[in-house]
XYZ file of C-alpha atoms in Angstrom:
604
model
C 156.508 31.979 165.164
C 154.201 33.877 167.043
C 154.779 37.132 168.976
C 153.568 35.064 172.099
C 156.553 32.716 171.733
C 159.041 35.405 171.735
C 159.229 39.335 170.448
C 162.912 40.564 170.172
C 162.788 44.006 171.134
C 166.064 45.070 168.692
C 168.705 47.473 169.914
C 169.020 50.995 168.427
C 170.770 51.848 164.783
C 171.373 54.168 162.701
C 170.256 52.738 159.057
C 171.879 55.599 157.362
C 175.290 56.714 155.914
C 176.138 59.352 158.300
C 176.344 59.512 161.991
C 173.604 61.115 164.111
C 174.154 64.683 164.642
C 174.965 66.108 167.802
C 174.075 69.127 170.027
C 177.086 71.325 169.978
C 176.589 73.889 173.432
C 179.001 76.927 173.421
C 179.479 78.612 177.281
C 180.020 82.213 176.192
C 181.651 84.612 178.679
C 182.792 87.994 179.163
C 186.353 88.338 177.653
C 187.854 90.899 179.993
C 190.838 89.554 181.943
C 192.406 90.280 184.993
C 189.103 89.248 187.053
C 185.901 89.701 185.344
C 186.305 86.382 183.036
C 187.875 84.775 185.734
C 185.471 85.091 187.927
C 183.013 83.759 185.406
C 184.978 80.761 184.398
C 183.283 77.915 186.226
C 180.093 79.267 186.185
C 179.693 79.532 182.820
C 181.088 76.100 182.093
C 178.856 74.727 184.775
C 176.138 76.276 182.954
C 177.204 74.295 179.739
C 177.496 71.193 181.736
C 173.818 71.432 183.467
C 172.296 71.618 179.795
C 173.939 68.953 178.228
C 173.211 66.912 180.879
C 169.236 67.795 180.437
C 169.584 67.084 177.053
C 171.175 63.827 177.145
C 169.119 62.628 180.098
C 165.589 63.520 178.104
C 166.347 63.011 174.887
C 166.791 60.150 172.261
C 167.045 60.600 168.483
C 164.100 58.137 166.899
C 166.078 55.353 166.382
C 166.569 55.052 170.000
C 170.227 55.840 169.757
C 171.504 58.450 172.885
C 171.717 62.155 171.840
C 175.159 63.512 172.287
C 176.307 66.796 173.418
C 179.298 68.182 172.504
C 180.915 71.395 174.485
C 183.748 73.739 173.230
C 187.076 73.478 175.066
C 186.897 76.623 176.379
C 184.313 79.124 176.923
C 184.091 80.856 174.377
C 185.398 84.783 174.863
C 185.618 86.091 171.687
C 186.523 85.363 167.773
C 189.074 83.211 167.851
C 187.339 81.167 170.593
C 184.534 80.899 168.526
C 186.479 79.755 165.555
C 187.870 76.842 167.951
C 184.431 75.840 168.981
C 183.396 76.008 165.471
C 186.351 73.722 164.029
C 185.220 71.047 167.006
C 181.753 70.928 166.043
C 183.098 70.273 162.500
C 185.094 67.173 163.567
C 182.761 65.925 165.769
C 179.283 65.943 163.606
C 177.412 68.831 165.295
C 174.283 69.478 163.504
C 172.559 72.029 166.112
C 174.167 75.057 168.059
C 173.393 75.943 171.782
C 175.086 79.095 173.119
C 174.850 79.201 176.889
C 175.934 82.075 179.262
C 175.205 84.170 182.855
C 176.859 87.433 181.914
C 177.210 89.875 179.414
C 179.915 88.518 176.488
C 180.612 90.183 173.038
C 177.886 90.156 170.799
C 178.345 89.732 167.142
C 182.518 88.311 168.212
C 180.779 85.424 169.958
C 178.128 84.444 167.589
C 177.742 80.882 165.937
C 178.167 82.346 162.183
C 177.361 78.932 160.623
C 174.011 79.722 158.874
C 172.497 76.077 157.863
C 172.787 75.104 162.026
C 170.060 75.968 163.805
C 171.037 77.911 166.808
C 169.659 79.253 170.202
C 171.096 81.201 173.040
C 170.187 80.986 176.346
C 171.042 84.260 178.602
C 170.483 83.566 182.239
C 167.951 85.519 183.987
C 169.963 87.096 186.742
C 170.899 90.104 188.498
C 174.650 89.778 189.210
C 175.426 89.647 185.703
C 173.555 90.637 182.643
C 172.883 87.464 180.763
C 169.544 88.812 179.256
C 171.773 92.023 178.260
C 174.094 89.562 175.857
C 171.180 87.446 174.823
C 169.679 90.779 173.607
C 172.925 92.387 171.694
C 173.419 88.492 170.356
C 170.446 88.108 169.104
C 170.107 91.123 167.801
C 173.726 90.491 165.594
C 171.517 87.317 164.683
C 169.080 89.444 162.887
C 170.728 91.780 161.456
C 173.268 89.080 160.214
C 170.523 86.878 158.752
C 170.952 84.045 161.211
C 167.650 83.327 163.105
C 167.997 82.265 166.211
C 165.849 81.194 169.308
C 166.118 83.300 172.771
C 165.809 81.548 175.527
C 165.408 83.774 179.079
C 163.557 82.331 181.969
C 160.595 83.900 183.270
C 161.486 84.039 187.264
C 165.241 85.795 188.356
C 167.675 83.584 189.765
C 170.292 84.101 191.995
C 173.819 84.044 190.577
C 174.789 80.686 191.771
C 171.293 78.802 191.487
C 172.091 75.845 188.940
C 168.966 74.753 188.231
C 167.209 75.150 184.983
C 163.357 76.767 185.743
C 160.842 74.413 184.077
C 160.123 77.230 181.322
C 163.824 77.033 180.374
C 163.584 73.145 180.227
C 160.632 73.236 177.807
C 163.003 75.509 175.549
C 165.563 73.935 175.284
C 164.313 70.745 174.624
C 162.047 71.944 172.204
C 164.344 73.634 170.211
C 167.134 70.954 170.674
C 164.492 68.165 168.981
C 163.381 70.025 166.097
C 166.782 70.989 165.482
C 167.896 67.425 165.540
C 165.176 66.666 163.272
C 166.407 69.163 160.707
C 169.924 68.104 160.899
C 168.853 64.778 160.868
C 166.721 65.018 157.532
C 169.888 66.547 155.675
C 171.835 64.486 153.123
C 169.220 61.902 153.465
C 166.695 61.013 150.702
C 163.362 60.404 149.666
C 162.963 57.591 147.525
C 160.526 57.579 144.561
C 159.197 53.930 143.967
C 157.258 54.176 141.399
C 156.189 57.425 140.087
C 152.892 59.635 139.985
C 149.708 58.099 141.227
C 146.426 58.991 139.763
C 147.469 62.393 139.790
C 147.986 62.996 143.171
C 149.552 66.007 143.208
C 151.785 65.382 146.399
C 153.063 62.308 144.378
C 154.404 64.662 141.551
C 157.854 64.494 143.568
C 159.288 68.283 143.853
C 162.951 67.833 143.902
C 163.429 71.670 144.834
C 161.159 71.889 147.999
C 163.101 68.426 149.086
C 166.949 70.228 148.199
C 166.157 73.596 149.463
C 163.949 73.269 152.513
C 165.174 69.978 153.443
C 168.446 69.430 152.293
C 167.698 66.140 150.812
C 168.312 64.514 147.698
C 165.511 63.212 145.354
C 165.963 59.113 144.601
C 163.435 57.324 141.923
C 163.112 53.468 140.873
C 160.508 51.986 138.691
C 158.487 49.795 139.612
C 159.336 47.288 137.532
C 162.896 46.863 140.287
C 160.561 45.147 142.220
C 159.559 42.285 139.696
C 163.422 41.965 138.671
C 164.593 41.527 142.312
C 161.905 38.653 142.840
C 162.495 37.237 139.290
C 166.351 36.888 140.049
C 166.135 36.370 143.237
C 167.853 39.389 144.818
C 166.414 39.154 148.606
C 167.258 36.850 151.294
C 165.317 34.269 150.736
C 166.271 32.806 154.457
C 164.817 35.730 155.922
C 161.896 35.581 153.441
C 160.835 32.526 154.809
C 160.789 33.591 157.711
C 158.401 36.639 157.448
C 156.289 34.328 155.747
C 155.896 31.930 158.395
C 155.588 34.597 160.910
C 152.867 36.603 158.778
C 151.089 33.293 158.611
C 151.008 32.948 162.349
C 150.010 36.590 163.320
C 148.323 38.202 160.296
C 144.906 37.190 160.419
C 143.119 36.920 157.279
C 139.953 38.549 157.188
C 136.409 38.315 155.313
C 136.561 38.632 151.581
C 133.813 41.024 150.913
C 134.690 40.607 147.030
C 131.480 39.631 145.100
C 131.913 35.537 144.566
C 132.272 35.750 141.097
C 135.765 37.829 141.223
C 136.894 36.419 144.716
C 140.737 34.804 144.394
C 141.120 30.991 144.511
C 142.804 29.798 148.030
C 145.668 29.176 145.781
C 145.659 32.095 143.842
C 145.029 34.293 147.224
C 148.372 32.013 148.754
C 150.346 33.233 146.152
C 149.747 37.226 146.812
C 150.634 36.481 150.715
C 154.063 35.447 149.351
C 153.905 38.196 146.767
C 153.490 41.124 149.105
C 155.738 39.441 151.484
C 158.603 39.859 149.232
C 157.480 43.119 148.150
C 158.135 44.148 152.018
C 161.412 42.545 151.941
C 162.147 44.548 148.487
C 161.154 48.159 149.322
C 162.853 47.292 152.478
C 166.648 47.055 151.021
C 165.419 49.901 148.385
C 165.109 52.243 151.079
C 168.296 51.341 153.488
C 170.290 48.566 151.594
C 171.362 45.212 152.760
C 174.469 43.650 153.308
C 173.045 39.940 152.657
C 172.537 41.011 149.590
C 176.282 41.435 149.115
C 176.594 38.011 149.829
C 174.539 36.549 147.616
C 176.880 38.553 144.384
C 174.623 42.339 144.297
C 176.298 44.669 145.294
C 174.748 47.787 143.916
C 171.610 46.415 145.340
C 173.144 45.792 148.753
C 173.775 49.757 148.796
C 170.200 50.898 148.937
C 169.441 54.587 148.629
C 170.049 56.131 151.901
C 165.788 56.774 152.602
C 164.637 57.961 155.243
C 160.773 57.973 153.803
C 159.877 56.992 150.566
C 156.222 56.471 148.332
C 155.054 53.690 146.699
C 152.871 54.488 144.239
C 150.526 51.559 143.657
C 147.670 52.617 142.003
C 146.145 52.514 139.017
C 149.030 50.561 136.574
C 150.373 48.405 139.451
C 147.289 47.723 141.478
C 145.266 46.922 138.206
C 148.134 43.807 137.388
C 150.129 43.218 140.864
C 149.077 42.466 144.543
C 148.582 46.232 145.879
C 151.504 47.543 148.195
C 148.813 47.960 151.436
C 151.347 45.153 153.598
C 154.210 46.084 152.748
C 153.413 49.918 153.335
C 151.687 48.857 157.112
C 153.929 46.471 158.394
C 156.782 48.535 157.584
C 155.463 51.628 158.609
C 155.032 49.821 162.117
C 156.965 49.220 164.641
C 157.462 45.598 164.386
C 157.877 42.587 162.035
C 159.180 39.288 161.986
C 162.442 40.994 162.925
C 161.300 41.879 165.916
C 160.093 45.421 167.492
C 162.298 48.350 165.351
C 162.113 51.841 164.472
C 159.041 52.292 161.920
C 159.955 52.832 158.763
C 158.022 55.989 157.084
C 156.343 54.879 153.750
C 153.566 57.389 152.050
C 150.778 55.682 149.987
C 150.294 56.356 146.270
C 153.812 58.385 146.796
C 152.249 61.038 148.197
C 155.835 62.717 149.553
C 154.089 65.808 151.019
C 151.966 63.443 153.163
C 155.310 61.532 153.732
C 157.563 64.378 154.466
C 154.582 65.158 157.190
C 155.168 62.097 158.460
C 158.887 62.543 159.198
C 158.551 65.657 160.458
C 155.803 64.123 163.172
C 158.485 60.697 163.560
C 161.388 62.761 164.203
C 159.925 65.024 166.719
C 157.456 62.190 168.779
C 159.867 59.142 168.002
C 156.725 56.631 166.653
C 154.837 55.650 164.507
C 152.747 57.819 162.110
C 149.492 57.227 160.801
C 148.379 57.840 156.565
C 144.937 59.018 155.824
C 142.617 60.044 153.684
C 140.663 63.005 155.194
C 137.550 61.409 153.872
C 134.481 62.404 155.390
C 133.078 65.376 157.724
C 130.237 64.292 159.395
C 127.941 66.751 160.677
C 125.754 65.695 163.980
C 122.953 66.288 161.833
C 124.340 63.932 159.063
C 124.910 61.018 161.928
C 121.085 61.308 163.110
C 119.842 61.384 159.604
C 121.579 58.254 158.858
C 122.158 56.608 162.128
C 119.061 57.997 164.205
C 121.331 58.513 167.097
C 122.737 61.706 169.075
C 125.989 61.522 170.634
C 127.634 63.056 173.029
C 130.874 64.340 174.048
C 133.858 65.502 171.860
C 131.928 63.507 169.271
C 128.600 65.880 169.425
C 130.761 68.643 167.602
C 131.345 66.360 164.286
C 134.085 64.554 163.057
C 136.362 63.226 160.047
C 136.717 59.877 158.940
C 140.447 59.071 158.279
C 140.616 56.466 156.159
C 142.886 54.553 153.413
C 143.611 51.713 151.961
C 145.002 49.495 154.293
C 148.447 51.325 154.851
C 148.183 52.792 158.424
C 150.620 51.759 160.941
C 149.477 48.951 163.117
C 150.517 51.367 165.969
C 147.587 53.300 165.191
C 145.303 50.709 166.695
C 145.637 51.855 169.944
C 146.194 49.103 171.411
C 149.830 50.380 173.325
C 149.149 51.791 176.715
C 150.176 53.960 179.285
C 148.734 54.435 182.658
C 145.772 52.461 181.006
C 145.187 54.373 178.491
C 145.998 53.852 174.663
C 149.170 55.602 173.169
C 151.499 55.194 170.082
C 154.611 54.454 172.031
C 158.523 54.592 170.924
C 159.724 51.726 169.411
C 161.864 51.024 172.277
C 159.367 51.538 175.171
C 156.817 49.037 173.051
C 156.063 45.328 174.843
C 155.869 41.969 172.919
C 152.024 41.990 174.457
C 151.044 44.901 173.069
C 152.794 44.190 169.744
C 150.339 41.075 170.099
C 147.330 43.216 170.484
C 147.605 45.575 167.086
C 147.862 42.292 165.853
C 145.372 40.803 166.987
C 143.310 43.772 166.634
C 144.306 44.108 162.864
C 142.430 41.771 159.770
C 143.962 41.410 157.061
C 140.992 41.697 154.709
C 141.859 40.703 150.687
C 141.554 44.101 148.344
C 138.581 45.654 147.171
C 138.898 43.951 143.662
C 136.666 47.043 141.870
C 139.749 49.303 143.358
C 142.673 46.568 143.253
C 142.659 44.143 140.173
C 145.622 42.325 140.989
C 144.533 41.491 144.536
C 146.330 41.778 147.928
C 145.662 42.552 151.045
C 144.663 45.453 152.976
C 144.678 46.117 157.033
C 141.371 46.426 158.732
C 140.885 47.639 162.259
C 139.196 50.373 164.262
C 141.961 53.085 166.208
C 140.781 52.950 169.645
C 139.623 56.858 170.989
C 140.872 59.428 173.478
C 144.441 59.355 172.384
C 145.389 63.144 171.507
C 146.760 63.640 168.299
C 148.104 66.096 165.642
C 147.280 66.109 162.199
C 149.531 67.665 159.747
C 150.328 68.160 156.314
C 152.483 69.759 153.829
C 151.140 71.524 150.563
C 153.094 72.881 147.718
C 151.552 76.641 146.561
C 152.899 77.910 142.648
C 154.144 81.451 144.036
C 154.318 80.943 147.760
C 156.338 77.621 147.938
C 155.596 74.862 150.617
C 153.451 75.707 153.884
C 152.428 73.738 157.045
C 148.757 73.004 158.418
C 148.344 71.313 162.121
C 145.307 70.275 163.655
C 145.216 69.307 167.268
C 142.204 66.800 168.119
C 141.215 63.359 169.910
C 140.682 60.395 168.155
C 137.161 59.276 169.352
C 135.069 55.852 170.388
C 131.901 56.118 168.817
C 129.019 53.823 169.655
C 129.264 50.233 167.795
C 126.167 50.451 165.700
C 126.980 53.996 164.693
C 130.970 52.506 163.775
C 129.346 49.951 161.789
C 126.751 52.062 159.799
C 128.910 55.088 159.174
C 132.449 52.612 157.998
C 130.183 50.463 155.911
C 129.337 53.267 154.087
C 132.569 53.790 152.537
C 134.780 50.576 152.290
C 135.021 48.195 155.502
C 137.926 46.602 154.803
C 140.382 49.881 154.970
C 141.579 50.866 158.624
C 139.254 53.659 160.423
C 140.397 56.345 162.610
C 137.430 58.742 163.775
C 139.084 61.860 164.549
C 137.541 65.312 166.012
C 140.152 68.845 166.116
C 140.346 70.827 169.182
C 137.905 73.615 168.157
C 138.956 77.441 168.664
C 135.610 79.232 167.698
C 137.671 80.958 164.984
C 139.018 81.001 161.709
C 139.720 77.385 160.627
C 138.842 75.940 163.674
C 135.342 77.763 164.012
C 134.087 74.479 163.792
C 134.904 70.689 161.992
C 133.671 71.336 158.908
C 135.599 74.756 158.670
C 138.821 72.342 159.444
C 137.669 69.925 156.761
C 136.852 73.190 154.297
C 140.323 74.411 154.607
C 142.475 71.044 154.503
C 145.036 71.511 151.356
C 144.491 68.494 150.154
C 143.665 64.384 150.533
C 145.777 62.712 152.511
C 147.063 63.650 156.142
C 149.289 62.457 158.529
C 148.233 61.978 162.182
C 150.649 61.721 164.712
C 150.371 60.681 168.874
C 150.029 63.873 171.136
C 149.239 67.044 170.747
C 152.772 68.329 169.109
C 151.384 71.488 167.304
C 154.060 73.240 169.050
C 157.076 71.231 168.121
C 155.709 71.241 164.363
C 155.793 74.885 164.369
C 159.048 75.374 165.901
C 160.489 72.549 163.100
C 158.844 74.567 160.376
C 160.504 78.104 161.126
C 163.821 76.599 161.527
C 163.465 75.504 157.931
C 161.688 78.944 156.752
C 158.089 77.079 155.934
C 155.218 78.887 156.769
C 152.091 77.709 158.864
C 148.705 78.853 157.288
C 146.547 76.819 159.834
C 146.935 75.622 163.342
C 144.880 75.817 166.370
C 147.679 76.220 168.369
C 147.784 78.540 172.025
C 149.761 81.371 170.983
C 151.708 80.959 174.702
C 153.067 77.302 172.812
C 154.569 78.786 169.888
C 158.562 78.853 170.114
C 160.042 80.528 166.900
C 163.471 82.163 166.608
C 163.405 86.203 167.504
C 163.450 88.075 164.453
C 159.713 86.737 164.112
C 158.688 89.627 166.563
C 160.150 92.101 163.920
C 157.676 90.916 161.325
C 154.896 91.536 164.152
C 153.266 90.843 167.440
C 150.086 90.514 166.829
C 149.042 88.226 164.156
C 151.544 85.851 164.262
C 150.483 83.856 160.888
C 150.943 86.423 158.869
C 154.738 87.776 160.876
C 154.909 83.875 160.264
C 154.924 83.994 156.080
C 156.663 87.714 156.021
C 159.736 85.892 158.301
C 159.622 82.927 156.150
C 159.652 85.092 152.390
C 162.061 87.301 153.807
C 164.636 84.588 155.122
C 164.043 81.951 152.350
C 164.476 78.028 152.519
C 167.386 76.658 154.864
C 169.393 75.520 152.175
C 167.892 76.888 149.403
């Protein structure tokens, strides 16, 4: 049962009740007749053709499965060509809107009028024709309309029958066609409650408005007692139960039990919470996406599951203090592997902290991995590391750091121990090797819980994420009066010298996961320095995602009207739809919130 014997790398699928949204592109063209549309025909569709073909060639939704394009029948000349195109993209499942064209078309007759797709025109930079001209007027019936919408216009002039899409143009368009996926993606799906509020975390006080509005998502809650039923009666597979258990036994290595010997677990006793949290993976499992076995076996309203696509367990104190904590079966199925082979990750937020979770879908569905949970625990100075460890150090690490750290819950992924070129990455699901799916296990102990924290035992992951991978911290906080808003912090993750790993993690608890972690510092604001990025965090947890995708966050969070109070950012990154400008050029952050209040959630 070991990953050396054999890792099936599983084919994509969706999990979820409704199809994967496409990329509907519309070729708009001048509606004259008798020559001017004519002559525009085939370039225009051409244009159409060239970025669907980009799109479908560099992107994948994050369950692996193809992205789709979809283009209207015709180009689209005026109203009741748009109406056509609209009535396709209806049948067909299009969640985001492209308009394409060379030349100057009809403004506000053309537009995409739907206002919950989010939308982008591209007007081709070109002489012959005034492309930018339409993209201008369009955009402009956008505004003043209420429909925000990204402009897209090269930087260099083409020539009129140059197909090729300039690099700046590329990074556009797939930018805006991945976050836009991601928000059609997220709606009609739903977060699932398991459990309910968690030593009053605030982020686990579930707000069913911010998830409806901004999100279009539905709010889903179980107690937790559904997990005790289903493994009293026996509604899981117990086939497939047996065999997680015999492949946790043969790749989940048991750590040291730094419990004090008078409340360590007997071997038997510690046997039984393997199988315990085991089934407890299998359970929240089927909660989240159903499971037709179950069907089988006479439960059918169990077999349904509730359509997640994150959910929270909350754990702590009432479950923790009687039953094995939830630290497995939040890691393992945040991963991307199990004893089913290497799969999609899951996205599960400790202590059902759905802001932190929500923060990790947003990072999921725009990167395609795995995302890492943390506490943002503890800045430490350089001044604090010599007066405790007597050392200097050097490099990113001379500037301070954070200590991310929880309970045991972080994605295996977040080892580090994927690679690219040599160096370690989080990787999608699909582009991960059985090897490397053997090294975050092998790197990973799984140490039994901190009995002082965890009365009912378990186990909790232990391991140390490997540094120089870039990554982006994010997180989502709920304001009374402003509503929900974004922070983003772009950093490295960081190798520190073992003796001052060991002396700074054993200060805290060293059987939880550690992830040293140092921001990309500005000299301003915020990011003045670490400790101004640890000052200003909202709030306990974050979630950490590979690369530096500051950008793509940003982008995500004005199509769905949230505003970012704190990024570090380059202002030549940010992508956000046009009307922005009207709210201001120069300080963007605040034109950021006055866009946001003025346009108001998505859906809300």
């Amino acid at each position: 049962m070991s990953v050396k014997d054999g890792m099936k790398l599983n084919e994509p699928v969706n999990r979820y009740r409704e199809d994967m949204p496409k990329i509907g592109i519309r070729p708009a063209i001048d509606g004259r007749r008798r020559g001017v549309r004519e002559s525009l025909e085939e370039q225009t569709m051409n244009m159409a053709r060239s970025v669907a073909d980009l799109l479908e060639k560099n992107l994948r939704h994050a369950n692996g499965l193809p992205v789709e394009c979809v283009i209207a029948d015709t180009c689209i000349g005026g109203v009741a060509e748009a109406a056509d195109a609209a009535a396709k993209f209806k049948r067909e499942g299009v969640g985001v809107s492209l308009t394409v064209t060379p030349c100057w078309c009809y403004g506000a007759e053309t537009l995409d009028m739907d206002p919950l797709l989010p939308k982008a025109i591209w007007g081709f930079n070109g002489t012959e024709r005034p492309g930018a001209v339409y993209l201008a007027a369009a955009l402009a019936g956008c505004d003043q309309k209420g429909l925000p919408t990204f402009g897209i216009y090269g930087r260099d002039v083409q020539d009129a029958g140059d197909t090729k899409i300039p690099e700046d143009v590329k990074d556009k368009l797939l930018t805006f066609a991945k976050a836009g996926l991601a928000v059609a993606t997220m709606k009609g799906k739903s977060y699932l409650q398991m459990g309910s509020v968690s030593m009053g975390i605030a982020g686990s006080i579930v707000n069913p408005d911010f998830l409806e509005d901004y999100l279009g998502m539905r709010f889903e809650s179980i107690d937790s007692t559904e997990f005790i039923r289903r493994m009293e009666e026996g509604i899981y597979d117990e086939e497939e139960f047996q065999i997680a258990l015999e492949w946790t036994k043969a790749n989940c290595q048991e750590g040291e039990d730094n419990n004090k010997p008078e409340t360590q677990a007997t071997r038997e006793r510690k046997d039984w919470e393997w199988e315990f949290v085991v089934k407890s993976a299998l359970i929240a499992r089927d909660l989240m996406i159903g499971n037709p076995k179950l069907k089988e076996l006479g439960y059918e309203e169990e077999a349904e599951g509730h359509n997640a696509i994150v959910s929270g367990f909350q754990g702590q104190r009432q479950w923790t203090d009687y039953y094995p904590n939830g630290d497995f079966l939040e890691a393992i199925l945040n991963s991307s592997f199990d004893w089913n082979g290497i799969r999609e990750p899951f996205m599960i937020a400790t202590e059902n902290d759905s802001l932190n979770g929500i923060s990790m879908l947003f990072g999921h569905l725009l990167t395609d991995t795995a995302q890492i949970f943390s506490d943002v625990r503890t800045y430490w100075s350089p001044e604090s590391v010599k007066r405790v460890t007597g050392r200097e150090l050097e490099g990113l690490a001379a500037q301070g750091f954070i200590h991310l750290i929880n309970s045991g819950s972080t994605t295996l992924d977040g080892t580090g121990q994927q690679t690219r070129d040599g160096k370690p990455v989080m990787k999608p699901f699909w582009k991960i090797e059985a090897e490397e799916v053997q090294r975050c296990l092998n790197a990973t102990k799984w140490r039994p819980a901190n009995r002082e924290y965890f009365r009912g035992g378990g186990y909790s992951s232990n391991f140390l994420t490997k540094g120089g991978m870039p990554v982006t911290m994010s997180r989502i906080n709920i304001i009374k009066g402003l509503g929900p808003v974004l922070q983003i912090a772009e950093g490295y993750t960081l190798d520190l010298p073992e003796d001052v790993h060991r002396i700074l993690d054993e200060r805290t608890d060293p059987t939880w996961p550690t992830t040293w972690f140092t921001p990309i510092l500005t000299g301003k604001g915020a990011f003045t320095d670490v400790y101004s990025v640890m000052n200003n965090w909202g709030a306990n947890h974050g979630a950490i995602s590979y690369g530096h995708i500051g950008d793509k966050l940003i982008t995500l969070a004005s199509m769905l009207r949230i505003p970012v109070n704190m990024h570090n950012v380059d202002e030549s990154r940010i992508f956000r739809p046009s009307a922005w400008s009207a709210f201001g050029t120069e300080g963007l952050e605040d034109a950021d919130f006055r866009a946001c209040e003025n346009f108001g959630p998505l859906y809300g």
